Amino acid sequence: MRLGHARETTQQRHRERRGPARRTGPGAGRGDGGRRRIHRRFAGGVYLRSGTPGLLRLAALAGLPALLFHPWWRMHINRPFPVADAHRSGKPVHLADAEDAMRRYPQLMAGLPFPFGSLYEPVAHGGDGFGVLVVLRAATPGRPVDPGDRRRMHRAARHLGTRFAGLAAGGTPVAWDDPPVNVQLPTRTAPPVRTGHLDWDTATGAVTTDEEFRTILGAAPDTGPPATIDAFTALLAPEDAYGLWTVARRLTDADHPHTRRIWLRARDGRPCLLELSPHQPPGGRVPRPLSDDPAHRPPDTGRPPPPATPRAPVPADRSAAGPRESAGAGNRVAGGTVSGGADDRAVQEPPTAAPSTPAPADRSAEERPPPAAGGSRAPAGPGSHAPAGPGAGRRLRGVLVDPGAGAVGGAAADRLAGGICSLDRLGRITFVSRSAETLLGRGRPQLIGRDLWEALPWFGRPAYEDNFRAALLSDEPVHFLVHRDPETWLSVSLHPGHEGLTMTLAPAEQPEYTPGSVASPGAGLGSPADRASMLYRPVALAIALTEAVTARQVSAVVTEELLPAFGGRQLAIYLLSERQLHLAWETGFPQGFLDRFDGVGLDAQLPGVETLTTGRPIFFESMQRLAAAYPGIPMDAHVGARAFLPLIASGRPVGSCILGFDQPRGFSPEERTVLTALAGLIAQALERARRYDSEAALARGLQDALLPHTLPRLHDVDTAGRYLPGTQGMEVGGDWYDVIDTGRGIALIIGDVQGHGVAAAATMGQLRSAVRAFALSGHDPEEVMSGTNRLLIDLDAGQFATCCYIVLDAATGVTRAVRAGHLQPLLRHPDGTTEVLDLPGGVVLGVDPEATYPVTELRLAPGDVLALFTDGLVEQPGTDIDLGIERLRGALSGVGPSPLADTAERLIREATGAHDRPDDIALLLAARRPDGGPRRSSAA
């Protein structure tokens, strides 16, 4: 939808941008209450129609990084992909696994050759298609998609369609022309974050806690809240209790407020973080110690004082301890909040979940406070009944946080030699260990919270991106090598999960050739995973080559498919002609560098020539090896690698292909085999393209000779004709138009021969000549059409054609029209009103020799414009042709007073827009003028 609409508010834009993506997550199906989810789904998105006819755009993507899937942001509705198929047909597409997808949509799997399942549901309302809802999920080999999942997808898409229809009814265009909105999915496995609060009066020993505080520590529900510090420390391990007293003493002895943290262990062994800080009363002054009165001593814990050695016996089981006094203390929740961003390791690493250990020895006498006024010493820890010391009388506030295992895992990761990083499913970095900082060459502040490919651009190389796509879609570990800089190689392993990816890093040596298996370290390129990967590369290239029909298109496909698959940077294709190699395509080389090799003969001592004459591929792992093998050969770089491949089709030499790499690299046996096989596919495609180019040149010449170059200059009638060949395949079609002054009226003819190429152009020429001959012989319109029909059948061309033939009396405006399966003409009146004529007609030409063609009479008023056209002007794949005719009618209606040639140009421009033309176009306009005299006519 166009969310930038001036009438929309910022809040409305935000809701509408995220609305589609939310429906791909939990609760997408309203009918099930949102409680049952699609089987193991991990990502989803919504494609919406765009401002370009026939083009869908990805509007929202949840659970996957949008930039990593940039090639799939745009989807033409006539492409053989499930998204386009669902939108075009209005029917859902369910793919249970990779085998199902490969059988039905090989192009999808050629680009994403990973084991995953996917569901596609058209989003429509009342016959108006808005787009497609997509959900990606784990594969279920051998099992079809569950009916419940189908229903949930249908309900979610129906709900979206209703919402979009409401937007459209309110005047908001439902179209999307922006980059997709990336959406984070809610977590399902992260533990809840729990915090509890403590208020401790060190003067009286009174403690107030909330219920969450006691739950975190694991206090028994029937023991009641700990009202005193004795009852609280009874819940702790002895070593934690002594540590707590140490922290409290430091806080109460300090002259300025600050915060201390200590790791405590709950009764079940979980680590919990307690943050203590002095309560600062209004005015900001820290209270000084009250006195050394025994009333201000720390409360008795019921445990013996700590002995002088660390081998002290462990106190009685904490579970038997209970609150020492009720004191009627309320269960008040202390105020304050907790920030999860504190660096806890700066204070103390979290304890491990282990049984209690012997209590630490008491502090030495030198550490103890001096005796109080009454002659007794201040206590050193729990169990002391001496005065509280100089810090007595201060209130402490505490916050207890249960971080789960995150803090423990972070500390453990920092102790590993290898690096560990954590990414969410959108590719944002959420954790980096200290070793990973070193290996990546970046610190945590430069990494945390940023997209991986933004923070570390070298991870954005095509080969590396493919490994990330494999991990995110297949839900299986992936292993590969990365080249951080000229001196550093890293071994990377990706371990995917529903919440994101765990990435492990380790230093690696520079490989002698392309790294081994991406699916299992050490498995080698002969592993099943790599055999499948090697299979997909020729499949992807072969599928793309089937759609390329010219040599330039073949070269472009090789650039787009072959270079990224092998990490190449340069490509050159030479074609053989008259025993010389001529440069047909190049990319990545310095400008003009390859010109010196253009036109070299087959006797030249060059690797590009030798690979063709011998039929063997030649590989150079470095530029030094290339220079050593061919002394004096000009080189465009001193660092890199080269592969020279022979292009041979069915034993016939076609040319040679050069692949360039910007770094030295080896070529494994499997890679050499695959590249050689791909070179054969490329050669066959180029051979086919050369034959097509020759045929297309012949057809263009034939058609150019047969179409009228100018239209006759007529009295009382202006005419304008236009012809445009199609852009998809660049084949010449059989569309034609003609204007003939028969002496009894002006004949306006337009026709379309089935098919493309030389045969269609030749048949078109024969039909144009036949119609012209019948018209100039004085035959009526019905006789002209019947005679042409019989002639086409007698020619036995195996083709049929449509035609519309109209004879106009320029003086009176009387018009007689006949139609053979052709589209209805349009008639525009001087006031701008435009109508689609309703002319009865017969069957197409070339089918039935007994067919009849009724004639319809009408009258053209002065100023009327008649428009005849072929289906290429109004037809678009996946769209009803009636919609195209209506668009053309509206465009003709909106044309103001202007020369007829300008009107023709405007109609062509508005009807075709920026999209490709799968068919050629013919347009013929005729306007009756009231004032007589010669008028201009144009053809193009």
Short mmCIF file of C-alpha atoms in Angstrom, two decimals, residues 461-864:
data_model
loop_
_atom_site.label_atom_id
_atom_site.label_comp_id
_atom_site.label_asym_id
_atom_site.label_seq_id
_atom_site.Cartn_x
_atom_site.Cartn_y
_atom_site.Cartn_z
CA ARG A 461 30.19 -11.57 -0.31
CA PRO A 462 27.75 -13.66 -2.38
CA ALA A 463 29.28 -17.01 -1.41
CA TYR A 464 29.06 -16.17 2.32
CA GLU A 465 25.49 -14.88 2.03
CA ASP A 466 24.46 -18.19 0.51
CA ASN A 467 25.72 -20.01 3.61
CA PHE A 468 23.69 -17.74 5.87
CA ARG A 469 20.59 -18.37 3.76
CA ALA A 470 21.25 -22.10 4.05
CA ALA A 471 21.39 -21.93 7.85
CA LEU A 472 18.32 -19.73 8.20
CA LEU A 473 16.15 -21.79 5.86
CA SER A 474 17.30 -25.37 6.44
CA ASP A 475 17.64 -25.18 10.26
CA GLU A 476 20.82 -27.28 10.00
CA PRO A 477 24.42 -26.34 10.91
CA VAL A 478 26.55 -24.88 8.13
CA HIS A 479 30.36 -24.66 8.07
CA PHE A 480 32.58 -22.60 5.75
CA LEU A 481 35.73 -20.48 5.53
CA VAL A 482 35.76 -16.69 5.25
CA HIS A 483 38.48 -14.33 4.09
CA ARG A 484 38.47 -11.37 6.49
CA ASP A 485 41.43 -9.57 4.96
CA PRO A 486 44.49 -10.49 2.88
CA GLU A 487 46.19 -11.96 5.95
CA THR A 488 43.29 -13.53 7.88
CA TRP A 489 41.14 -16.60 7.25
CA LEU A 490 38.46 -17.74 9.68
CA SER A 491 36.56 -20.99 10.07
CA VAL A 492 32.89 -20.20 10.63
CA SER A 493 30.10 -22.47 11.83
CA LEU A 494 26.45 -21.38 11.92
CA HIS A 495 24.07 -23.15 14.30
CA PRO A 496 20.47 -22.00 13.63
CA GLY A 497 17.47 -22.00 15.93
CA HIS A 498 14.06 -20.41 16.17
CA GLU A 499 15.45 -17.37 17.98
CA GLY A 500 18.48 -16.81 15.75
CA LEU A 501 21.96 -18.07 14.90
CA THR A 502 24.94 -18.98 17.04
CA MET A 503 28.13 -18.33 15.09
CA THR A 504 31.42 -19.89 16.19
CA LEU A 505 34.74 -18.59 14.90
CA ALA A 506 38.24 -20.01 14.87
CA PRO A 507 41.47 -19.04 13.13
CA ALA A 508 42.15 -20.95 9.89
CA GLU A 509 44.98 -21.39 7.44
CA GLN A 510 44.70 -20.12 3.89
CA PRO A 511 43.18 -22.99 1.87
CA GLU A 512 45.03 -24.45 -1.08
CA TYR A 513 41.74 -24.61 -2.96
CA THR A 514 38.07 -23.89 -2.33
CA PRO A 515 37.04 -24.98 1.20
CA GLY A 516 35.52 -28.34 1.89
CA SER A 517 31.98 -29.29 2.68
CA VAL A 518 29.72 -26.53 3.89
CA ALA A 519 27.51 -29.01 5.68
CA SER A 520 30.01 -31.13 7.59
CA PRO A 521 33.63 -30.17 8.39
CA GLY A 522 36.04 -32.67 6.98
CA ALA A 523 33.46 -34.40 4.82
CA GLY A 524 35.05 -33.01 1.67
CA LEU A 525 33.48 -31.92 -1.55
CA GLY A 526 32.29 -35.46 -2.15
CA SER A 527 29.79 -35.25 0.70
CA PRO A 528 26.07 -35.58 -0.12
CA ALA A 529 25.50 -31.94 0.80
CA ASP A 530 28.14 -30.74 -1.63
CA ARG A 531 27.04 -33.12 -4.38
CA ALA A 532 23.58 -31.56 -4.05
CA SER A 533 25.10 -28.08 -4.11
CA MET A 534 27.10 -28.91 -7.23
CA LEU A 535 23.92 -30.25 -8.83
CA TYR A 536 22.00 -27.06 -8.15
CA ARG A 537 24.53 -24.80 -9.84
CA PRO A 538 24.12 -26.28 -13.34
CA VAL A 539 20.38 -26.59 -12.72
CA ALA A 540 20.11 -22.89 -11.88
CA LEU A 541 22.19 -21.88 -14.88
CA ALA A 542 20.39 -24.29 -17.22
CA ILE A 543 16.97 -22.99 -16.20
CA ALA A 544 18.05 -19.40 -16.71
CA LEU A 545 19.65 -20.22 -20.07
CA THR A 546 16.40 -21.69 -21.40
CA GLU A 547 14.86 -18.21 -21.18
CA ALA A 548 17.79 -16.45 -22.85
CA VAL A 549 17.37 -16.24 -26.62
CA THR A 550 20.02 -13.76 -27.75
CA ALA A 551 23.78 -13.92 -27.30
CA ARG A 552 23.65 -10.84 -25.12
CA GLN A 553 21.00 -12.40 -22.89
CA VAL A 554 23.03 -15.60 -22.57
CA SER A 555 26.08 -13.58 -21.54
CA ALA A 556 24.04 -11.64 -18.99
CA VAL A 557 22.73 -14.90 -17.48
CA VAL A 558 26.28 -16.26 -17.17
CA THR A 559 27.32 -13.04 -15.42
CA GLU A 560 24.41 -13.19 -12.97
CA GLU A 561 24.44 -16.93 -12.24
CA LEU A 562 27.95 -18.30 -12.81
CA LEU A 563 30.16 -15.59 -11.34
CA PRO A 564 28.41 -15.37 -7.92
CA ALA A 565 28.26 -19.16 -7.59
CA PHE A 566 32.07 -19.44 -7.74
CA GLY A 567 33.03 -16.06 -6.32
CA GLY A 568 34.31 -14.71 -9.63
CA ARG A 569 34.75 -11.03 -10.45
CA GLN A 570 35.59 -10.96 -14.19
CA LEU A 571 34.00 -12.61 -17.21
CA ALA A 572 34.82 -12.54 -20.91
CA ILE A 573 33.17 -14.48 -23.74
CA TYR A 574 34.78 -14.82 -27.17
CA LEU A 575 32.88 -16.24 -30.17
CA LEU A 576 34.48 -17.96 -33.12
CA SER A 577 33.84 -16.52 -36.57
CA GLU A 578 35.90 -17.32 -39.68
CA ARG A 579 38.70 -18.85 -37.60
CA GLN A 580 39.02 -15.79 -35.42
CA LEU A 581 37.86 -15.15 -31.83
CA HIS A 582 35.87 -11.97 -31.38
CA LEU A 583 34.98 -10.43 -28.03
CA ALA A 584 31.21 -10.73 -27.49
CA TRP A 585 30.88 -9.88 -23.79
CA GLU A 586 33.05 -8.64 -20.95
CA THR A 587 32.57 -7.48 -17.37
CA GLY A 588 34.99 -6.67 -14.58
CA PHE A 589 38.12 -6.15 -16.71
CA PRO A 590 39.79 -2.73 -17.06
CA GLN A 591 38.24 -0.77 -19.88
CA GLY A 592 39.94 -1.50 -23.19
CA PHE A 593 42.24 -4.20 -21.81
CA LEU A 594 40.65 -7.04 -23.80
CA ASP A 595 40.56 -5.11 -27.09
CA ARG A 596 44.08 -6.33 -27.92
CA PHE A 597 42.82 -9.92 -28.01
CA ASP A 598 39.81 -9.19 -30.23
CA GLY A 599 40.07 -10.94 -33.59
CA VAL A 600 43.02 -13.20 -32.73
CA GLY A 601 43.47 -16.25 -34.91
CA LEU A 602 43.44 -19.86 -33.82
CA ASP A 603 47.23 -20.05 -34.14
CA ALA A 604 47.85 -17.45 -31.40
CA GLN A 605 49.73 -18.66 -28.31
CA LEU A 606 47.09 -17.61 -25.82
CA PRO A 607 45.22 -19.63 -23.17
CA GLY A 608 41.84 -18.52 -24.53
CA VAL A 609 42.79 -19.93 -27.94
CA GLU A 610 44.46 -23.06 -26.62
CA THR A 611 41.46 -24.07 -24.50
CA LEU A 612 39.26 -24.00 -27.63
CA THR A 613 41.65 -25.75 -30.00
CA THR A 614 42.45 -28.53 -27.52
CA GLY A 615 38.97 -28.76 -26.00
CA ARG A 616 40.47 -28.83 -22.48
CA PRO A 617 39.83 -26.28 -19.73
CA ILE A 618 42.89 -24.52 -18.30
CA PHE A 619 43.05 -23.37 -14.66
CA PHE A 620 45.63 -21.05 -13.09
CA GLU A 621 45.57 -20.79 -9.28
CA SER A 622 47.52 -17.52 -9.37
CA MET A 623 48.56 -14.87 -11.87
CA GLN A 624 52.18 -15.91 -11.37
CA ARG A 625 51.39 -19.36 -12.75
CA LEU A 626 49.64 -17.78 -15.73
CA ALA A 627 52.67 -15.59 -16.42
CA ALA A 628 55.00 -18.58 -16.12
CA ALA A 629 52.94 -20.65 -18.57
CA TYR A 630 52.64 -17.83 -21.14
CA PRO A 631 55.70 -15.56 -20.85
CA GLY A 632 55.04 -12.02 -21.96
CA ILE A 633 51.25 -12.30 -21.96
CA PRO A 634 49.60 -9.00 -21.00
CA MET A 635 47.86 -9.20 -17.63
CA ASP A 636 45.31 -6.90 -16.08
CA ALA A 637 46.33 -7.71 -12.47
CA HIS A 638 49.20 -9.31 -10.55
CA VAL A 639 46.97 -10.94 -7.93
CA GLY A 640 44.15 -13.34 -8.68
CA ALA A 641 43.30 -16.57 -10.48
CA ARG A 642 41.94 -17.44 -13.94
CA ALA A 643 39.91 -20.23 -15.54
CA PHE A 644 39.76 -20.65 -19.34
CA LEU A 645 36.84 -22.80 -20.53
CA PRO A 646 36.21 -24.15 -24.05
CA LEU A 647 32.77 -23.46 -25.46
CA ILE A 648 31.95 -26.49 -27.63
CA ALA A 649 28.40 -27.46 -28.65
CA SER A 650 27.78 -30.93 -30.10
CA GLY A 651 31.42 -31.15 -31.17
CA ARG A 652 31.39 -27.76 -32.90
CA PRO A 653 33.68 -25.02 -31.51
CA VAL A 654 31.72 -21.94 -30.50
CA GLY A 655 34.25 -19.85 -28.57
CA SER A 656 35.93 -19.58 -25.18
CA CYS A 657 34.97 -18.25 -21.76
CA ILE A 658 37.32 -16.60 -19.26
CA LEU A 659 36.53 -16.45 -15.51
CA GLY A 660 38.59 -14.12 -13.34
CA PHE A 661 39.03 -14.08 -9.56
CA ASP A 662 40.51 -11.22 -7.55
CA GLN A 663 42.42 -13.51 -5.15
CA PRO A 664 44.58 -16.59 -5.71
CA ARG A 665 42.57 -19.76 -5.31
CA GLY A 666 42.64 -23.42 -6.13
CA PHE A 667 40.09 -25.37 -8.13
CA SER A 668 38.95 -28.64 -6.64
CA PRO A 669 38.29 -31.63 -8.92
CA GLU A 670 34.57 -31.23 -8.38
CA GLU A 671 34.70 -27.55 -9.32
CA ARG A 672 36.66 -28.28 -12.48
CA THR A 673 34.08 -30.88 -13.47
CA VAL A 674 31.15 -28.55 -12.83
CA LEU A 675 32.74 -25.62 -14.66
CA THR A 676 33.48 -27.80 -17.68
CA ALA A 677 29.87 -29.04 -17.74
CA LEU A 678 28.55 -25.50 -17.41
CA ALA A 679 30.75 -24.39 -20.30
CA GLY A 680 28.97 -26.97 -22.46
CA LEU A 681 25.58 -25.56 -21.48
CA ILE A 682 26.77 -22.04 -22.24
CA ALA A 683 28.07 -23.14 -25.64
CA GLN A 684 24.76 -24.74 -26.59
CA ALA A 685 22.86 -21.64 -25.48
CA LEU A 686 25.18 -19.38 -27.50
CA GLU A 687 24.84 -21.61 -30.57
CA ARG A 688 21.08 -21.48 -30.24
CA ALA A 689 21.23 -17.71 -29.72
CA ARG A 690 23.31 -17.23 -32.86
CA ARG A 691 20.78 -19.16 -34.92
CA TYR A 692 18.02 -17.12 -33.36
CA ASP A 693 19.84 -13.86 -34.05
CA SER A 694 20.17 -14.86 -37.71
CA GLU A 695 16.52 -15.81 -37.93
CA ALA A 696 15.44 -12.67 -36.09
CA ALA A 697 17.47 -10.51 -38.45
CA LEU A 698 15.82 -12.20 -41.41
CA ALA A 699 12.36 -11.80 -39.88
CA ARG A 700 12.96 -8.14 -39.10
CA GLY A 701 14.10 -7.52 -42.64
CA LEU A 702 11.07 -9.34 -44.01
CA GLN A 703 8.65 -7.53 -41.74
CA ASP A 704 10.26 -4.18 -42.40
CA ALA A 705 9.81 -4.76 -46.11
CA LEU A 706 6.16 -5.78 -45.73
CA LEU A 707 4.86 -3.13 -43.30
CA PRO A 708 3.91 0.25 -44.80
CA HIS A 709 6.60 2.87 -44.36
CA THR A 710 4.15 5.70 -45.02
CA LEU A 711 0.39 5.96 -45.10
CA PRO A 712 -1.45 7.62 -47.99
CA ARG A 713 -2.38 11.29 -47.72
CA LEU A 714 -6.18 11.41 -47.74
CA HIS A 715 -8.91 14.02 -47.97
CA ASP A 716 -11.16 14.41 -44.95
CA VAL A 717 -9.36 11.67 -42.97
CA ASP A 718 -6.20 11.71 -40.86
CA THR A 719 -4.45 8.40 -40.09
CA ALA A 720 -1.57 7.36 -37.83
CA GLY A 721 -0.05 3.90 -37.45
CA ARG A 722 2.51 2.51 -34.99
CA TYR A 723 4.28 -0.83 -34.64
CA LEU A 724 6.50 -1.95 -31.70
CA PRO A 725 8.19 -5.36 -31.47
CA GLY A 726 8.04 -7.26 -28.19
CA THR A 727 10.89 -6.95 -25.67
CA GLN A 728 10.76 -10.46 -24.18
CA GLY A 729 12.78 -12.64 -26.49
CA MET A 730 12.99 -9.85 -29.08
CA GLU A 731 11.10 -12.06 -31.58
CA VAL A 732 9.33 -10.47 -34.51
CA GLY A 733 5.61 -11.14 -34.57
CA GLY A 734 2.91 -11.20 -37.20
CA ASP A 735 1.06 -7.96 -36.34
CA TRP A 736 0.34 -5.60 -39.21
CA TYR A 737 -1.81 -2.65 -40.23
CA ASP A 738 -2.60 -0.99 -43.55
CA VAL A 739 -4.56 1.92 -45.06
CA ILE A 740 -5.85 1.59 -48.68
CA ASP A 741 -7.69 4.11 -50.82
CA THR A 742 -9.95 1.73 -52.75
CA GLY A 743 -11.62 4.44 -54.84
CA ARG A 744 -14.95 3.68 -53.15
CA GLY A 745 -13.76 4.41 -49.63
CA ILE A 746 -10.84 4.30 -47.25
CA ALA A 747 -10.02 0.75 -46.08
CA LEU A 748 -8.57 0.51 -42.56
CA ILE A 749 -7.03 -2.91 -41.80
CA ILE A 750 -5.35 -4.40 -38.76
CA GLY A 751 -4.39 -8.04 -38.20
CA ASP A 752 -2.37 -10.44 -36.07
CA VAL A 753 -0.84 -13.74 -37.21
CA GLN A 754 -0.36 -16.42 -34.58
CA GLY A 755 3.24 -17.00 -33.46
CA HIS A 756 6.53 -15.22 -33.98
CA GLY A 757 9.55 -15.44 -36.20
CA VAL A 758 10.13 -15.82 -39.93
CA ALA A 759 7.06 -18.00 -40.50
CA ALA A 760 4.74 -15.49 -38.82
CA ALA A 761 6.30 -12.58 -40.72
CA ALA A 762 6.00 -14.42 -44.03
CA THR A 763 2.34 -15.32 -43.41
CA MET A 764 1.66 -11.73 -42.41
CA GLY A 765 3.11 -10.53 -45.71
CA GLN A 766 0.93 -12.95 -47.68
CA LEU A 767 -2.25 -11.90 -45.83
CA ARG A 768 -1.49 -8.21 -46.25
CA SER A 769 -1.05 -8.72 -49.98
CA ALA A 770 -4.26 -10.77 -50.19
CA VAL A 771 -6.36 -8.19 -48.34
CA ARG A 772 -4.93 -5.40 -50.48
CA ALA A 773 -5.67 -7.33 -53.67
CA PHE A 774 -9.26 -8.12 -52.66
CA ALA A 775 -9.87 -4.52 -51.56
CA LEU A 776 -8.55 -2.94 -54.74
CA SER A 777 -10.62 -5.38 -56.82
CA GLY A 778 -13.84 -3.76 -55.53
CA HIS A 779 -14.99 -6.57 -53.24
CA ASP A 780 -17.31 -5.86 -50.33
CA PRO A 781 -15.89 -6.15 -46.78
CA GLU A 782 -17.50 -9.57 -46.27
CA GLU A 783 -16.00 -10.87 -49.53
CA VAL A 784 -12.58 -9.48 -48.63
CA MET A 785 -12.59 -11.36 -45.29
CA SER A 786 -14.00 -14.61 -46.72
CA GLY A 787 -11.51 -14.61 -49.60
CA THR A 788 -8.57 -13.99 -47.27
CA ASN A 789 -9.77 -16.83 -44.99
CA ARG A 790 -9.88 -19.33 -47.85
CA LEU A 791 -6.49 -18.21 -49.12
CA LEU A 792 -4.88 -18.81 -45.72
CA ILE A 793 -6.39 -22.29 -45.58
CA ASP A 794 -5.18 -23.08 -49.09
CA LEU A 795 -1.66 -21.96 -48.19
CA ASP A 796 -1.65 -24.66 -45.49
CA ALA A 797 0.67 -22.56 -43.39
CA GLY A 798 -0.52 -24.25 -40.21
CA GLN A 799 -1.29 -20.85 -38.73
CA PHE A 800 -4.33 -18.74 -38.05
CA ALA A 801 -4.84 -15.00 -37.86
CA THR A 802 -7.26 -12.37 -36.61
CA CYS A 803 -8.27 -9.35 -38.66
CA CYS A 804 -10.53 -6.30 -38.59
CA TYR A 805 -11.46 -4.61 -41.90
CA ILE A 806 -13.32 -1.28 -42.01
CA VAL A 807 -14.28 0.79 -45.05
CA LEU A 808 -14.98 4.49 -44.39
CA ASP A 809 -16.75 6.91 -46.73
CA ALA A 810 -14.85 10.10 -45.87
CA ALA A 811 -17.54 12.38 -47.26
CA THR A 812 -20.56 10.93 -45.46
CA GLY A 813 -18.96 9.15 -42.51
CA VAL A 814 -20.74 5.90 -43.35
CA THR A 815 -18.63 2.99 -42.18
CA ARG A 816 -18.90 -0.73 -42.92
CA ALA A 817 -16.93 -3.04 -40.63
CA VAL A 818 -16.21 -6.76 -40.54
CA ARG A 819 -14.25 -8.67 -37.89
CA ALA A 820 -12.59 -12.12 -37.82
CA GLY A 821 -11.84 -12.95 -34.19
CA HIS A 822 -10.07 -9.64 -33.62
CA LEU A 823 -10.46 -7.27 -30.67
CA GLN A 824 -13.29 -4.70 -30.83
CA PRO A 825 -12.23 -1.22 -32.00
CA LEU A 826 -12.63 1.92 -29.87
CA LEU A 827 -14.53 5.03 -30.97
CA ARG A 828 -13.83 8.44 -29.40
CA HIS A 829 -16.34 11.27 -29.88
CA PRO A 830 -15.37 14.96 -29.99
CA ASP A 831 -16.58 15.52 -26.39
CA GLY A 832 -14.10 12.88 -25.14
CA THR A 833 -16.64 10.11 -24.65
CA THR A 834 -15.05 6.84 -25.74
CA GLU A 835 -16.83 3.55 -26.30
CA VAL A 836 -15.91 0.01 -27.15
CA LEU A 837 -17.73 -0.89 -30.36
CA ASP A 838 -19.86 -4.04 -30.43
CA LEU A 839 -19.21 -5.50 -33.88
CA PRO A 840 -20.47 -9.04 -34.50
CA GLY A 841 -17.76 -11.15 -36.10
CA GLY A 842 -16.76 -14.56 -37.36
CA VAL A 843 -14.10 -17.05 -36.41
CA VAL A 844 -10.41 -16.41 -36.88
CA LEU A 845 -8.94 -16.77 -40.37
CA GLY A 846 -7.46 -20.09 -41.40
CA VAL A 847 -9.81 -22.44 -39.52
CA ASP A 848 -13.15 -22.88 -41.29
CA PRO A 849 -13.39 -22.47 -45.10
CA GLU A 850 -17.20 -22.04 -44.85
CA ALA A 851 -17.04 -19.31 -42.21
CA THR A 852 -19.12 -16.17 -42.75
CA TYR A 853 -18.34 -12.67 -41.57
CA PRO A 854 -21.29 -10.32 -40.94
CA VAL A 855 -20.95 -6.66 -41.84
CA THR A 856 -21.91 -3.87 -39.42
CA GLU A 857 -22.74 -0.33 -40.53
CA LEU A 858 -22.21 2.79 -38.40
CA ARG A 859 -21.59 6.47 -38.99
CA LEU A 860 -18.59 8.50 -37.91
CA ALA A 861 -19.32 12.15 -37.13
CA PRO A 862 -16.75 14.83 -37.92
CA GLY A 863 -14.11 14.79 -35.17
CA ASP A 864 -14.64 11.11 -34.29
#
